[in-house]
């Protein structure tokens, strides 16, 4: 396994989970008649998730934490 594998697995999983979590959490507080608030919430959750996924993906690429494949018995 190369370093890109560790980055890819961490980046995709963290970004998808964090994006969905922030978006759903923010939908409880937003006014649905205000399209600007919904757009801001969407963009804020996307940027936050991507930045966090990038940082954690780079750290995992450097430290190679975790074994993501099943071991054969």
PDB file of C-alpha atoms in Angstrom:
ATOM      1  CA  UNK A   1       0.000   0.000   0.000  1.00  0.00           C
ATOM      2  CA  UNK A   2       1.303   3.385  -0.890  1.00  0.00           C
ATOM      3  CA  UNK A   3       0.827   6.634   0.968  1.00  0.00           C
ATOM      4  CA  UNK A   4      -1.954   7.819  -1.342  1.00  0.00           C
ATOM      5  CA  UNK A   5      -4.145   4.935  -0.186  1.00  0.00           C
ATOM      6  CA  UNK A   6      -3.957   6.119   3.425  1.00  0.00           C
ATOM      7  CA  UNK A   7      -4.738   9.692   2.350  1.00  0.00           C
ATOM      8  CA  UNK A   8      -7.649   8.644   0.133  1.00  0.00           C
ATOM      9  CA  UNK A   9      -9.352   6.437   2.715  1.00  0.00           C
ATOM     10  CA  UNK A  10      -9.076   9.017   5.472  1.00  0.00           C
ATOM     11  CA  UNK A  11      -9.982  12.013   3.305  1.00  0.00           C
ATOM     12  CA  UNK A  12     -13.077  10.459   1.774  1.00  0.00           C
ATOM     13  CA  UNK A  13     -14.501   8.996   4.951  1.00  0.00           C
ATOM     14  CA  UNK A  14     -13.894  12.050   7.125  1.00  0.00           C
ATOM     15  CA  UNK A  15     -15.108  14.497   4.493  1.00  0.00           C
ATOM     16  CA  UNK A  16     -18.323  12.612   3.748  1.00  0.00           C
ATOM     17  CA  UNK A  17     -19.186  12.034   7.391  1.00  0.00           C
ATOM     18  CA  UNK A  18     -18.384  15.531   8.559  1.00  0.00           C
ATOM     19  CA  UNK A  19     -20.208  17.152   5.630  1.00  0.00           C
ATOM     20  CA  UNK A  20     -23.370  15.168   6.300  1.00  0.00           C
ATOM     21  CA  UNK A  21     -23.170  15.767  10.043  1.00  0.00           C
ATOM     22  CA  UNK A  22     -22.695  19.521   9.811  1.00  0.00           C
ATOM     23  CA  UNK A  23     -25.389  19.834   7.160  1.00  0.00           C
ATOM     24  CA  UNK A  24     -28.001  17.869   9.115  1.00  0.00           C
ATOM     25  CA  UNK A  25     -27.136  19.638  12.363  1.00  0.00           C
ATOM     26  CA  UNK A  26     -27.424  23.034  10.653  1.00  0.00           C
ATOM     27  CA  UNK A  27     -30.790  22.204   9.101  1.00  0.00           C
ATOM     28  CA  UNK A  28     -32.334  22.211  12.578  1.00  0.00           C
ATOM     29  CA  UNK A  29     -31.441  25.893  12.994  1.00  0.00           C
ATOM     30  CA  UNK A  30     -31.908  27.336   9.500  1.00  0.00           C
ATOM     31  CA  UNK A  31     -34.995  29.053   8.138  1.00  0.00           C
ATOM     32  CA  UNK A  32     -36.086  27.139   5.031  1.00  0.00           C
ATOM     33  CA  UNK A  33     -37.648  30.204   3.393  1.00  0.00           C
ATOM     34  CA  UNK A  34     -34.257  31.932   3.307  1.00  0.00           C
ATOM     35  CA  UNK A  35     -32.266  30.511   0.392  1.00  0.00           C
ATOM     36  CA  UNK A  36     -29.180  32.549   1.303  1.00  0.00           C
ATOM     37  CA  UNK A  37     -29.000  30.866   4.716  1.00  0.00           C
ATOM     38  CA  UNK A  38     -29.295  27.404   3.167  1.00  0.00           C
ATOM     39  CA  UNK A  39     -26.585  28.222   0.613  1.00  0.00           C
ATOM     40  CA  UNK A  40     -24.313  29.561   3.335  1.00  0.00           C
ATOM     41  CA  UNK A  41     -24.878  26.455   5.440  1.00  0.00           C
ATOM     42  CA  UNK A  42     -24.114  24.186   2.468  1.00  0.00           C
ATOM     43  CA  UNK A  43     -20.901  26.018   1.581  1.00  0.00           C
ATOM     44  CA  UNK A  44     -19.768  26.267   5.207  1.00  0.00           C
ATOM     45  CA  UNK A  45     -20.244  22.540   5.743  1.00  0.00           C
ATOM     46  CA  UNK A  46     -18.467  21.715   2.469  1.00  0.00           C
ATOM     47  CA  UNK A  47     -15.429  23.894   3.203  1.00  0.00           C
ATOM     48  CA  UNK A  48     -15.159  22.742   6.815  1.00  0.00           C
ATOM     49  CA  UNK A  49     -15.405  19.074   5.855  1.00  0.00           C
ATOM     50  CA  UNK A  50     -12.901  19.389   3.004  1.00  0.00           C
ATOM     51  CA  UNK A  51     -10.354  21.299   5.094  1.00  0.00           C
ATOM     52  CA  UNK A  52     -10.601  18.886   8.009  1.00  0.00           C
ATOM     53  CA  UNK A  53     -10.432  15.866   5.686  1.00  0.00           C
ATOM     54  CA  UNK A  54      -7.380  17.315   3.959  1.00  0.00           C
ATOM     55  CA  UNK A  55      -5.526  17.929   7.216  1.00  0.00           C
ATOM     56  CA  UNK A  56      -6.358  14.510   8.661  1.00  0.00           C
ATOM     57  CA  UNK A  57      -5.629  12.806   5.328  1.00  0.00           C
ATOM     58  CA  UNK A  58      -2.183  14.389   5.146  1.00  0.00           C
ATOM     59  CA  UNK A  59      -1.458  13.403   8.739  1.00  0.00           C
ATOM     60  CA  UNK A  60      -2.565   9.842   8.085  1.00  0.00           C
ATOM     61  CA  UNK A  61      -0.506   9.736   4.900  1.00  0.00           C
ATOM     62  CA  UNK A  62       2.562  10.722   6.905  1.00  0.00           C
ATOM     63  CA  UNK A  63       2.012   8.503   9.957  1.00  0.00           C
ATOM     64  CA  UNK A  64       0.226   5.597   8.157  1.00  0.00           C
ATOM     65  CA  UNK A  65      -2.222   5.015  10.994  1.00  0.00           C
ATOM     66  CA  UNK A  66      -4.628   2.108  10.731  1.00  0.00           C
ATOM     67  CA  UNK A  67      -4.913  -1.019   8.665  1.00  0.00           C
ATOM     68  CA  UNK A  68      -8.002  -0.682   6.490  1.00  0.00           C
ATOM     69  CA  UNK A  69      -7.893  -4.069   4.807  1.00  0.00           C
ATOM     70  CA  UNK A  70      -9.153  -7.317   6.269  1.00  0.00           C
ATOM     71  CA  UNK A  71      -6.484  -9.799   7.183  1.00  0.00           C
ATOM     72  CA  UNK A  72      -6.817 -13.260   5.700  1.00  0.00           C
ATOM     73  CA  UNK A  73      -6.747 -16.130   8.170  1.00  0.00           C
TER      74      UNK A  73
END
